[in-house]
Structure formats: structure tokens, C-alpha cells
GROMACS .gro file of C-alpha atoms in nm:
model
  418
    1UNK     CA    1  -1.778  -7.304   4.334
    2UNK     CA    2  -1.592  -6.990   4.422
    3UNK     CA    3  -1.699  -6.751   4.689
    4UNK     CA    4  -1.639  -6.388   4.683
    5UNK     CA    5  -1.419  -6.233   4.990
    6UNK     CA    6  -1.615  -6.106   5.258
    7UNK     CA    7  -1.653  -5.695   5.249
    8UNK     CA    8  -1.428  -5.518   5.512
    9UNK     CA    9  -1.605  -5.408   5.813
   10UNK     CA   10  -1.652  -5.029   5.865
   11UNK     CA   11  -1.398  -5.036   6.141
   12UNK     CA   12  -1.140  -5.190   5.901
   13UNK     CA   13  -1.233  -4.940   5.644
   14UNK     CA   14  -1.170  -4.669   5.915
   15UNK     CA   15  -0.842  -4.810   6.013
   16UNK     CA   16  -0.725  -4.841   5.662
   17UNK     CA   17  -0.773  -4.497   5.610
   18UNK     CA   18  -0.637  -4.372   5.928
   19UNK     CA   19  -0.295  -4.541   5.826
   20UNK     CA   20  -0.316  -4.385   5.483
   21UNK     CA   21  -0.349  -4.035   5.648
   22UNK     CA   22  -0.074  -4.110   5.903
   23UNK     CA   23   0.170  -4.211   5.619
   24UNK     CA   24   0.092  -3.871   5.432
   25UNK     CA   25   0.113  -3.673   5.744
   26UNK     CA   26   0.471  -3.821   5.829
   27UNK     CA   27   0.590  -3.807   5.466
   28UNK     CA   28   0.538  -3.430   5.428
   29UNK     CA   29   0.688  -3.367   5.781
   30UNK     CA   30   0.992  -3.553   5.715
   31UNK     CA   31   1.043  -3.365   5.394
   32UNK     CA   32   0.984  -3.032   5.571
   33UNK     CA   33   1.225  -3.118   5.855
   34UNK     CA   34   1.496  -3.237   5.587
   35UNK     CA   35   1.614  -2.897   5.540
   36UNK     CA   36   1.700  -2.879   5.915
   37UNK     CA   37   2.006  -3.103   5.836
   38UNK     CA   38   2.189  -2.830   5.602
   39UNK     CA   39   2.052  -2.488   5.689
   40UNK     CA   40   2.281  -2.428   6.005
   41UNK     CA   41   2.580  -2.583   5.818
   42UNK     CA   42   2.563  -2.349   5.538
   43UNK     CA   43   2.505  -2.034   5.739
   44UNK     CA   44   2.735  -2.134   6.017
   45UNK     CA   45   3.024  -2.264   5.736
   46UNK     CA   46   2.960  -2.054   5.458
   47UNK     CA   47   2.817  -1.745   5.582
   48UNK     CA   48   2.516  -1.496   5.476
   49UNK     CA   49   2.639  -1.460   5.115
   50UNK     CA   50   2.621  -1.811   5.052
   51UNK     CA   51   2.293  -1.854   5.217
   52UNK     CA   52   2.151  -1.573   4.984
   53UNK     CA   53   2.285  -1.740   4.688
   54UNK     CA   54   2.142  -2.106   4.767
   55UNK     CA   55   1.797  -1.938   4.867
   56UNK     CA   56   1.793  -1.745   4.516
   57UNK     CA   57   1.909  -2.078   4.330
   58UNK     CA   58   1.635  -2.265   4.516
   59UNK     CA   59   1.386  -1.983   4.426
   60UNK     CA   60   1.449  -2.005   4.069
   61UNK     CA   61   1.485  -2.379   4.052
   62UNK     CA   62   1.149  -2.399   4.210
   63UNK     CA   63   0.985  -2.161   3.955
   64UNK     CA   64   1.180  -2.390   3.671
   65UNK     CA   65   1.016  -2.682   3.843
   66UNK     CA   66   0.665  -2.571   3.808
   67UNK     CA   67   0.758  -2.521   3.409
   68UNK     CA   68   0.872  -2.868   3.410
   69UNK     CA   69   0.605  -3.030   3.596
   70UNK     CA   70   0.380  -2.900   3.293
   71UNK     CA   71   0.048  -2.914   3.545
   72UNK     CA   72   0.062  -3.288   3.592
   73UNK     CA   73   0.013  -3.270   3.971
   74UNK     CA   74  -0.297  -3.083   3.881
   75UNK     CA   75  -0.469  -3.285   3.617
   76UNK     CA   76  -0.329  -3.615   3.676
   77UNK     CA   77  -0.348  -3.684   4.040
   78UNK     CA   78  -0.730  -3.751   4.058
   79UNK     CA   79  -0.696  -3.918   3.712
   80UNK     CA   80  -0.460  -4.205   3.809
   81UNK     CA   81  -0.694  -4.261   4.090
   82UNK     CA   82  -0.958  -4.417   3.848
   83UNK     CA   83  -0.726  -4.569   3.593
   84UNK     CA   84  -0.645  -4.899   3.515
   85UNK     CA   85  -0.276  -5.010   3.562
   86UNK     CA   86  -0.215  -5.026   3.165
   87UNK     CA   87  -0.340  -4.695   3.109
   88UNK     CA   88  -0.170  -4.545   3.412
   89UNK     CA   89   0.162  -4.667   3.298
   90UNK     CA   90   0.113  -4.515   2.959
   91UNK     CA   91  -0.013  -4.178   3.107
   92UNK     CA   92   0.301  -4.143   3.321
   93UNK     CA   93   0.510  -4.230   3.025
   94UNK     CA   94   0.362  -3.947   2.826
   95UNK     CA   95   0.391  -3.700   3.117
   96UNK     CA   96   0.771  -3.773   3.130
   97UNK     CA   97   0.841  -3.722   2.787
   98UNK     CA   98   0.660  -3.375   2.784
   99UNK     CA   99   0.832  -3.289   3.102
  100UNK     CA  100   1.180  -3.380   2.935
  101UNK     CA  101   1.102  -3.160   2.636
  102UNK     CA  102   1.068  -2.852   2.860
  103UNK     CA  103   1.332  -2.951   3.110
  104UNK     CA  104   1.625  -2.800   2.845
  105UNK     CA  105   1.472  -2.481   2.805
  106UNK     CA  106   1.360  -2.445   3.165
  107UNK     CA  107   1.730  -2.501   3.298
  108UNK     CA  108   1.848  -2.257   3.054
  109UNK     CA  109   1.623  -1.997   3.203
  110UNK     CA  110   1.733  -2.084   3.529
  111UNK     CA  111   2.086  -2.047   3.476
  112UNK     CA  112   2.053  -1.696   3.318
  113UNK     CA  113   1.863  -1.577   3.645
  114UNK     CA  114   2.088  -1.724   3.866
  115UNK     CA  115   2.400  -1.574   3.680
  116UNK     CA  116   2.211  -1.223   3.715
  117UNK     CA  117   2.142  -1.238   4.085
  118UNK     CA  118   2.343  -1.490   4.278
  119UNK     CA  119   2.625  -1.301   4.482
  120UNK     CA  120   2.885  -1.544   4.441
  121UNK     CA  121   2.959  -1.916   4.369
  122UNK     CA  122   2.753  -1.867   4.047
  123UNK     CA  123   2.822  -2.240   3.895
  124UNK     CA  124   2.748  -2.412   4.208
  125UNK     CA  125   2.414  -2.197   4.229
  126UNK     CA  126   2.316  -2.285   3.874
  127UNK     CA  127   2.356  -2.663   3.963
  128UNK     CA  128   2.135  -2.615   4.267
  129UNK     CA  129   1.854  -2.450   4.038
  130UNK     CA  130   1.888  -2.727   3.780
  131UNK     CA  131   1.860  -2.982   4.070
  132UNK     CA  132   1.527  -2.821   4.136
  133UNK     CA  133   1.386  -2.854   3.770
  134UNK     CA  134   1.507  -3.213   3.755
  135UNK     CA  135   1.315  -3.293   4.072
  136UNK     CA  136   0.995  -3.259   3.879
  137UNK     CA  137   1.061  -3.582   3.665
  138UNK     CA  138   0.992  -3.798   3.987
  139UNK     CA  139   0.627  -3.915   4.021
  140UNK     CA  140   0.505  -3.793   4.348
  141UNK     CA  141   0.177  -3.684   4.198
  142UNK     CA  142   0.136  -4.069   4.087
  143UNK     CA  143   0.191  -4.168   4.459
  144UNK     CA  144  -0.052  -3.923   4.590
  145UNK     CA  145  -0.330  -4.038   4.334
  146UNK     CA  146  -0.253  -4.412   4.430
  147UNK     CA  147  -0.280  -4.326   4.796
  148UNK     CA  148   0.085  -4.494   4.837
  149UNK     CA  149   0.256  -4.321   5.088
  150UNK     CA  150   0.500  -4.595   5.114
  151UNK     CA  151   0.640  -4.498   4.761
  152UNK     CA  152   0.674  -4.138   4.869
  153UNK     CA  153   0.895  -4.260   5.139
  154UNK     CA  154   1.118  -4.481   4.952
  155UNK     CA  155   1.139  -4.301   4.605
  156UNK     CA  156   1.117  -3.934   4.737
  157UNK     CA  157   1.190  -3.879   5.073
  158UNK     CA  158   1.470  -4.096   5.152
  159UNK     CA  159   1.670  -4.010   4.826
  160UNK     CA  160   1.630  -3.651   4.937
  161UNK     CA  161   1.735  -3.697   5.291
  162UNK     CA  162   2.026  -3.903   5.204
  163UNK     CA  163   2.126  -3.639   4.964
  164UNK     CA  164   2.103  -3.364   5.231
  165UNK     CA  165   2.291  -3.594   5.498
  166UNK     CA  166   2.575  -3.624   5.217
  167UNK     CA  167   2.558  -3.247   5.163
  168UNK     CA  168   2.592  -3.150   5.518
  169UNK     CA  169   2.899  -3.374   5.554
  170UNK     CA  170   3.053  -3.235   5.236
  171UNK     CA  171   3.012  -2.859   5.313
  172UNK     CA  172   3.165  -2.911   5.669
  173UNK     CA  173   3.467  -3.106   5.508
  174UNK     CA  174   3.522  -2.900   5.197
  175UNK     CA  175   3.382  -2.542   5.306
  176UNK     CA  176   3.247  -2.515   4.942
  177UNK     CA  177   2.890  -2.461   4.816
  178UNK     CA  178   2.954  -2.747   4.564
  179UNK     CA  179   2.945  -2.986   4.860
  180UNK     CA  180   2.585  -2.911   4.876
  181UNK     CA  181   2.511  -2.882   4.471
  182UNK     CA  182   2.646  -3.217   4.395
  183UNK     CA  183   2.470  -3.427   4.640
  184UNK     CA  184   2.131  -3.225   4.586
  185UNK     CA  185   2.145  -3.289   4.191
  186UNK     CA  186   2.234  -3.647   4.217
  187UNK     CA  187   1.929  -3.726   4.458
  188UNK     CA  188   1.712  -3.557   4.230
  189UNK     CA  189   1.798  -3.787   3.941
  190UNK     CA  190   1.808  -4.091   4.171
  191UNK     CA  191   1.458  -4.025   4.278
  192UNK     CA  192   1.328  -3.963   3.900
  193UNK     CA  193   1.490  -4.277   3.783
  194UNK     CA  194   1.402  -4.502   4.069
  195UNK     CA  195   1.025  -4.377   4.007
  196UNK     CA  196   1.026  -4.511   3.685
  197UNK     CA  197   1.170  -4.835   3.750
  198UNK     CA  198   0.955  -4.899   4.054
  199UNK     CA  199   0.620  -4.799   3.889
  200UNK     CA  200   0.710  -5.048   3.594
  201UNK     CA  201   0.753  -4.786   3.334
  202UNK     CA  202   0.889  -4.965   3.033
  203UNK     CA  203   1.065  -4.849   2.678
  204UNK     CA  204   0.719  -4.972   2.498
  205UNK     CA  205   0.507  -4.715   2.739
  206UNK     CA  206   0.725  -4.445   2.598
  207UNK     CA  207   0.726  -4.556   2.228
  208UNK     CA  208   0.341  -4.588   2.242
  209UNK     CA  209   0.322  -4.220   2.211
  210UNK     CA  210   0.339  -4.074   1.855
  211UNK     CA  211   0.464  -3.722   1.805
  212UNK     CA  212   0.102  -3.580   1.758
  213UNK     CA  213  -0.010  -3.725   2.071
  214UNK     CA  214   0.266  -3.554   2.230
  215UNK     CA  215   0.176  -3.224   2.100
  216UNK     CA  216  -0.187  -3.273   2.202
  217UNK     CA  217  -0.080  -3.350   2.549
  218UNK     CA  218   0.139  -3.051   2.575
  219UNK     CA  219  -0.165  -2.831   2.458
  220UNK     CA  220  -0.399  -2.990   2.673
  221UNK     CA  221  -0.168  -2.923   2.977
  222UNK     CA  222  -0.178  -2.554   2.874
  223UNK     CA  223  -0.450  -2.439   3.125
  224UNK     CA  224  -0.304  -2.632   3.422
  225UNK     CA  225   0.033  -2.515   3.317
  226UNK     CA  226  -0.077  -2.161   3.287
  227UNK     CA  227  -0.216  -2.168   3.649
  228UNK     CA  228   0.121  -2.341   3.781
  229UNK     CA  229   0.333  -2.087   3.599
  230UNK     CA  230   0.166  -1.795   3.691
  231UNK     CA  231   0.134  -1.896   4.040
  232UNK     CA  232   0.526  -1.979   4.056
  233UNK     CA  233   0.571  -1.594   4.002
  234UNK     CA  234   0.429  -1.520   4.335
  235UNK     CA  235   0.500  -1.849   4.515
  236UNK     CA  236   0.832  -1.979   4.405
  237UNK     CA  237   1.016  -1.672   4.309
  238UNK     CA  238   0.952  -1.417   4.589
  239UNK     CA  239   1.319  -1.439   4.710
  240UNK     CA  240   1.446  -1.361   4.359
  241UNK     CA  241   1.231  -1.069   4.340
  242UNK     CA  242   1.330  -0.940   4.677
  243UNK     CA  243   1.665  -1.024   4.588
  244UNK     CA  244   1.657  -0.778   4.297
  245UNK     CA  245   1.532  -0.469   4.469
  246UNK     CA  246   1.631  -0.508   4.852
  247UNK     CA  247   1.987  -0.501   5.052
  248UNK     CA  248   2.149  -0.835   5.131
  249UNK     CA  249   2.075  -0.811   5.488
  250UNK     CA  250   1.685  -0.797   5.419
  251UNK     CA  251   1.713  -1.085   5.142
  252UNK     CA  252   1.887  -1.280   5.404
  253UNK     CA  253   1.585  -1.226   5.649
  254UNK     CA  254   1.307  -1.263   5.372
  255UNK     CA  255   1.494  -1.592   5.270
  256UNK     CA  256   1.476  -1.721   5.625
  257UNK     CA  257   1.108  -1.651   5.667
  258UNK     CA  258   1.039  -1.797   5.318
  259UNK     CA  259   1.214  -2.120   5.402
  260UNK     CA  260   1.050  -2.179   5.744
  261UNK     CA  261   0.716  -2.107   5.616
  262UNK     CA  262   0.793  -2.311   5.310
  263UNK     CA  263   0.904  -2.609   5.537
  264UNK     CA  264   0.559  -2.558   5.750
  265UNK     CA  265   0.369  -2.538   5.401
  266UNK     CA  266   0.549  -2.876   5.295
  267UNK     CA  267   0.430  -3.045   5.635
  268UNK     CA  268   0.064  -2.893   5.577
  269UNK     CA  269   0.050  -3.030   5.227
  270UNK     CA  270  -0.021  -3.402   5.400
  271UNK     CA  271  -0.357  -3.301   5.419
  272UNK     CA  272  -0.470  -3.210   5.075
  273UNK     CA  273  -0.218  -3.491   4.954
  274UNK     CA  274  -0.417  -3.749   5.160
  275UNK     CA  275  -0.756  -3.594   5.045
  276UNK     CA  276  -0.718  -3.570   4.677
  277UNK     CA  277  -0.748  -3.953   4.605
  278UNK     CA  278  -1.041  -3.952   4.811
  279UNK     CA  279  -1.207  -3.685   4.624
  280UNK     CA  280  -1.112  -3.813   4.288
  281UNK     CA  281  -1.214  -4.172   4.367
  282UNK     CA  282  -1.578  -4.085   4.396
  283UNK     CA  283  -1.771  -4.181   4.109
  284UNK     CA  284  -2.051  -3.972   4.151
  285UNK     CA  285  -2.023  -3.630   4.073
  286UNK     CA  286  -2.247  -3.504   4.365
  287UNK     CA  287  -2.047  -3.704   4.611
  288UNK     CA  288  -1.702  -3.554   4.463
  289UNK     CA  289  -1.829  -3.185   4.514
  290UNK     CA  290  -1.930  -3.300   4.873
  291UNK     CA  291  -1.583  -3.449   4.937
  292UNK     CA  292  -1.420  -3.132   4.790
  293UNK     CA  293  -1.598  -2.906   5.027
  294UNK     CA  294  -1.508  -3.124   5.317
  295UNK     CA  295  -1.149  -3.090   5.187
  296UNK     CA  296  -1.161  -2.721   5.190
  297UNK     CA  297  -1.286  -2.658   5.563
  298UNK     CA  298  -1.051  -2.934   5.675
  299UNK     CA  299  -0.750  -2.765   5.521
  300UNK     CA  300  -0.827  -2.417   5.596
  301UNK     CA  301  -0.887  -2.496   5.957
  302UNK     CA  302  -0.581  -2.684   5.989
  303UNK     CA  303  -0.388  -2.377   5.803
  304UNK     CA  304  -0.541  -2.137   6.075
  305UNK     CA  305  -0.401  -2.332   6.350
  306UNK     CA  306  -0.054  -2.404   6.193
  307UNK     CA  307  -0.041  -1.995   6.100
  308UNK     CA  308  -0.074  -1.914   6.467
  309UNK     CA  309   0.189  -2.191   6.568
  310UNK     CA  310   0.432  -2.046   6.316
  311UNK     CA  311   0.368  -1.685   6.445
  312UNK     CA  312   0.516  -1.812   6.789
  313UNK     CA  313   0.816  -2.046   6.677
  314UNK     CA  314   0.970  -1.875   6.386
  315UNK     CA  315   1.166  -1.607   6.570
  316UNK     CA  316   1.341  -1.851   6.814
  317UNK     CA  317   1.371  -2.127   6.518
  318UNK     CA  318   1.575  -1.865   6.307
  319UNK     CA  319   1.801  -1.781   6.579
  320UNK     CA  320   1.913  -2.147   6.592
  321UNK     CA  321   1.892  -2.261   6.222
  322UNK     CA  322   2.053  -1.951   6.069
  323UNK     CA  323   2.340  -1.892   6.309
  324UNK     CA  324   2.233  -1.526   6.395
  325UNK     CA  325   2.259  -1.403   6.031
  326UNK     CA  326   1.902  -1.391   5.970
  327UNK     CA  327   1.705  -1.327   6.274
  328UNK     CA  328   1.306  -1.333   6.220
  329UNK     CA  329   1.116  -1.052   6.430
  330UNK     CA  330   0.788  -1.128   6.593
  331UNK     CA  331   0.584  -0.889   6.363
  332UNK     CA  332   0.734  -1.082   6.029
  333UNK     CA  333   0.646  -1.427   6.212
  334UNK     CA  334   0.285  -1.301   6.243
  335UNK     CA  335   0.281  -1.176   5.889
  336UNK     CA  336   0.414  -1.537   5.767
  337UNK     CA  337   0.129  -1.700   6.021
  338UNK     CA  338  -0.136  -1.539   5.801
  339UNK     CA  339   0.018  -1.618   5.486
  340UNK     CA  340   0.022  -1.964   5.587
  341UNK     CA  341  -0.349  -1.965   5.674
  342UNK     CA  342  -0.431  -1.832   5.339
  343UNK     CA  343  -0.214  -2.054   5.136
  344UNK     CA  344  -0.380  -2.354   5.314
  345UNK     CA  345  -0.745  -2.247   5.212
  346UNK     CA  346  -0.640  -2.191   4.848
  347UNK     CA  347  -0.439  -2.504   4.804
  348UNK     CA  348  -0.795  -2.662   4.894
  349UNK     CA  349  -1.031  -2.446   4.669
  350UNK     CA  350  -0.777  -2.461   4.384
  351UNK     CA  351  -0.603  -2.796   4.340
  352UNK     CA  352  -0.906  -2.996   4.480
  353UNK     CA  353  -1.239  -2.854   4.469
  354UNK     CA  354  -1.201  -2.647   4.136
  355UNK     CA  355  -1.056  -2.972   4.000
  356UNK     CA  356  -1.352  -3.189   4.128
  357UNK     CA  357  -1.582  -2.973   3.970
  358UNK     CA  358  -1.390  -2.935   3.659
  359UNK     CA  359  -1.290  -2.583   3.641
  360UNK     CA  360  -0.945  -2.608   3.620
  361UNK     CA  361  -0.923  -2.277   3.393
  362UNK     CA  362  -1.056  -2.077   3.701
  363UNK     CA  363  -0.714  -2.197   3.852
  364UNK     CA  364  -0.531  -2.028   3.586
  365UNK     CA  365  -0.747  -1.704   3.589
  366UNK     CA  366  -0.675  -1.690   3.996
  367UNK     CA  367  -0.316  -1.736   3.938
  368UNK     CA  368  -0.308  -1.443   3.687
  369UNK     CA  369  -0.467  -1.236   3.909
  370UNK     CA  370  -0.231  -1.326   4.184
  371UNK     CA  371   0.078  -1.245   3.961
  372UNK     CA  372  -0.087  -0.939   3.820
  373UNK     CA  373  -0.114  -0.809   4.187
  374UNK     CA  374   0.163  -0.998   4.349
  375UNK     CA  375   0.455  -0.923   4.118
  376UNK     CA  376   0.441  -0.566   4.135
  377UNK     CA  377   0.342  -0.563   4.497
  378UNK     CA  378   0.642  -0.759   4.593
  379UNK     CA  379   0.880  -0.561   4.399
  380UNK     CA  380   0.757  -0.199   4.522
  381UNK     CA  381   0.672  -0.294   4.879
  382UNK     CA  382   1.032  -0.509   4.936
  383UNK     CA  383   1.216  -0.190   4.779
  384UNK     CA  384   1.020   0.044   5.037
  385UNK     CA  385   0.990  -0.196   5.335
  386UNK     CA  386   1.240  -0.477   5.278
  387UNK     CA  387   1.143  -0.819   5.414
  388UNK     CA  388   0.834  -0.681   5.556
  389UNK     CA  389   0.734  -0.543   5.214
  390UNK     CA  390   0.806  -0.871   5.053
  391UNK     CA  391   0.557  -1.043   5.301
  392UNK     CA  392   0.285  -0.812   5.243
  393UNK     CA  393   0.331  -0.851   4.866
  394UNK     CA  394   0.306  -1.207   4.883
  395UNK     CA  395  -0.011  -1.195   5.144
  396UNK     CA  396  -0.197  -0.957   4.877
  397UNK     CA  397  -0.127  -1.216   4.596
  398UNK     CA  398  -0.278  -1.493   4.776
  399UNK     CA  399  -0.555  -1.318   4.914
  400UNK     CA  400  -0.639  -1.212   4.553
  401UNK     CA  401  -0.615  -1.586   4.452
  402UNK     CA  402  -0.821  -1.720   4.716
  403UNK     CA  403  -1.094  -1.463   4.617
  404UNK     CA  404  -1.090  -1.554   4.262
  405UNK     CA  405  -1.110  -1.919   4.305
  406UNK     CA  406  -1.372  -1.894   4.587
  407UNK     CA  407  -1.609  -1.690   4.366
  408UNK     CA  408  -1.542  -1.948   4.053
  409UNK     CA  409  -1.633  -2.233   4.314
  410UNK     CA  410  -1.951  -2.072   4.441
  411UNK     CA  411  -2.066  -2.023   4.086
  412UNK     CA  412  -1.986  -2.385   3.985
  413UNK     CA  413  -2.170  -2.525   4.270
  414UNK     CA  414  -2.459  -2.308   4.255
  415UNK     CA  415  -2.471  -2.397   3.866
  416UNK     CA  416  -2.483  -2.742   3.955
  417UNK     CA  417  -2.780  -2.696   4.210
  418UNK     CA  418  -3.041  -2.591   3.932
   0.00000   0.00000   0.00000
């Protein structure tokens, strides 16, 4: 006669959740700190033009990565949390097929933009931008859905940090931007291949998807992709937009602000990453909505605190990290802190709460509103005010996004109460 294993105690469950949260806090923090290995090397060894070229290439590559990712991180993360293993493996294989289809045109588009805007070392900058696109072939969204922080460490964070360590040594040794481009591209490829091997994706999982299913999947991802692609215009591309209308000195300062605030936002991603699986695993829709609202307030409150910290630390940090070529004044640091707080709220209202209530389409509408306000705002204000104008344009875009998402979420929750 078999006996079932005793149910874990409440304290054991809390301890397991605490360990999981600690893992998700540590890993984005490591990813956020990783650029510290290379920023002083690029600015100190290669100068301001190289820094502007890298910043533009990474901005363009981030936008390309959004297209390649096809919105799977938005629609798939909570989904894999509920799936059986074989279904999950087929879903991951399907997502990879669709991403590979988009990779080539995205890389071509990135190449054209980099050729137009990079101040020098154009070929190396193209390689850096393509590395950003390739990074989307990884499976971080799966690890988040499974609550497996250890997989993020082994298959994403470690390859990324090793690539940056090699890049720092290579730039110092060669004095060439290729010393940065090749290791970064190589680590993105290694991370993507290792992810599929470690998760158990095999050739049969890819062969199981006929052409019509692939086409259907790409169409089904259209709403999520639309939101991601539109948001990339005011999240990933501000450096590129400012680079098109402002002097190099202003672009250097704005790029420094963008890099440091994105590092902080990467660290803050720990909380929504840890909560996504928790929200998505709730079988009852009412419980899922309750958890989603908890996520909104927890994430927003954390963002307010982080924004205040950013306003204080960005000026001294910039003097150390950018070798005196891009010092951030206190007033711009304060604007950056405000932006961090706003983004923290919208990450939860959109990527968690609206997904939980089945209103993914509202995310696309919010992104469209943000793009309509943000793109001309960044271009015009950056032309008039330089780095400060670029930040004000971003803040306006993010406030617009948050307002649209909050309105859609309020309507969805009210409808379900009646």
C-alpha cells in the first residue's frame, strides 16, 4: 500500500518562495552590474566616439531584439507555468522557429540604421547590433515561467559575464572595438544554443510544427508583437533618436544616463520576473487578478524607492564609469529617477496585470499611444534641449503608456465584478 508524501508546511513553502525570490533578485542584479566590466574600458581606452557608436549599436540591437522576440516573453511566460513538459518543449521549439524567421530581416534593418548613424567603426557596431538580435533566441522567458533562477544564472548570466570579461581584456589588448563586438556576439550565440540543449529541445520538437502552424503562431503573436515593437520605439531607441538630432556631446551624456538607468531597471526586473510565475500559476481567475494587483503595487513602490536612489547615485557613478567623457548633472539624474518609477509601475500594469485579465491587446494600444507621443517628443525636445529634452520625451511617453494601461485595467476589473 503506497502512501502519499506529506504536504509541505507553511514555513517550508515560505522558505522556498524566499529562496526563489532571492535568486530572481540576484540574477538581474548581476546582469545589471555586468556592463561595469566594460564601460570604463571603452570610454577610457577608445574615447567618446567609440562610446557613442556602442550606445547607438546597442540601442538599435535592442529594438531588433524586440522584433525577434515576437512577444513570446509576454504571452508565453505565464503559459509555460501551467503546461506539461512535452507541451512546453513543443511551444519553445515553435517560438524558436518563428524567431529565426524574423532574425534575418531584423538584422538587415539594424545594419542599415547603424550604417546611417554610427560615427565610426561601422562594421564592429553592426556586429554589436546583431548580437542584440541574437540574444532574443535565448529562453529566459521560459526560465521565468518555470521559476528556475538557476537556469538564468547558468545559461544567460554566466555566458554574458564571461563574454564581457573577454571583451574587456580584448579591448585593452587591441585598442579595437572588435575586441568588444566578437565576444558579445559569441556569448549571445552560446547562450541561445545552450538554452535549447539544457531544456531538452530536440529535432522532433521542431519537426512537429507544419508550415500552417508556424504561420498561425506568428499571426497569433501579432498583438503581443505590436505592443513590444511600438514600445521599442520609445524604450530601446531613444539613444538612436537623440543621436539623429543632437550633437555628439549631448548624445554621449544621454547615452550614459540611458545605460545607467537601464542597468537599474534590469536589476528591478527581479520582482516582476519572480511574480509572473506566481500570478500565472493561479488556477482561479479571481485569485489571478488579486495576485496581479499585488504585483502592481509591489513593483511600483519598489520603483519609487529605486528612482530616488538613482537621482542620488547617477552623478558620481557617471564620473567613475565614463572616464569624464559623459558626466551626468543632478537635474538630469532626477529626471532619470522619475522615469524609473514610472516604468516600474507600467511593467506590472502591462506585462503582468493586463496579461492576467486577458487584455493583451490593451498593451499594444498603450504602446501605440506611447509611440505617437514619445517619438516626436524625443526628437523635438532633444533637438531643442539636448539630453534633458530626450529624457523629458521619454517621461511623457511612459506616462502616456501608464495612463492607457491603468484605464484598461480598471475597466477589465470593474467588468469582472459585475
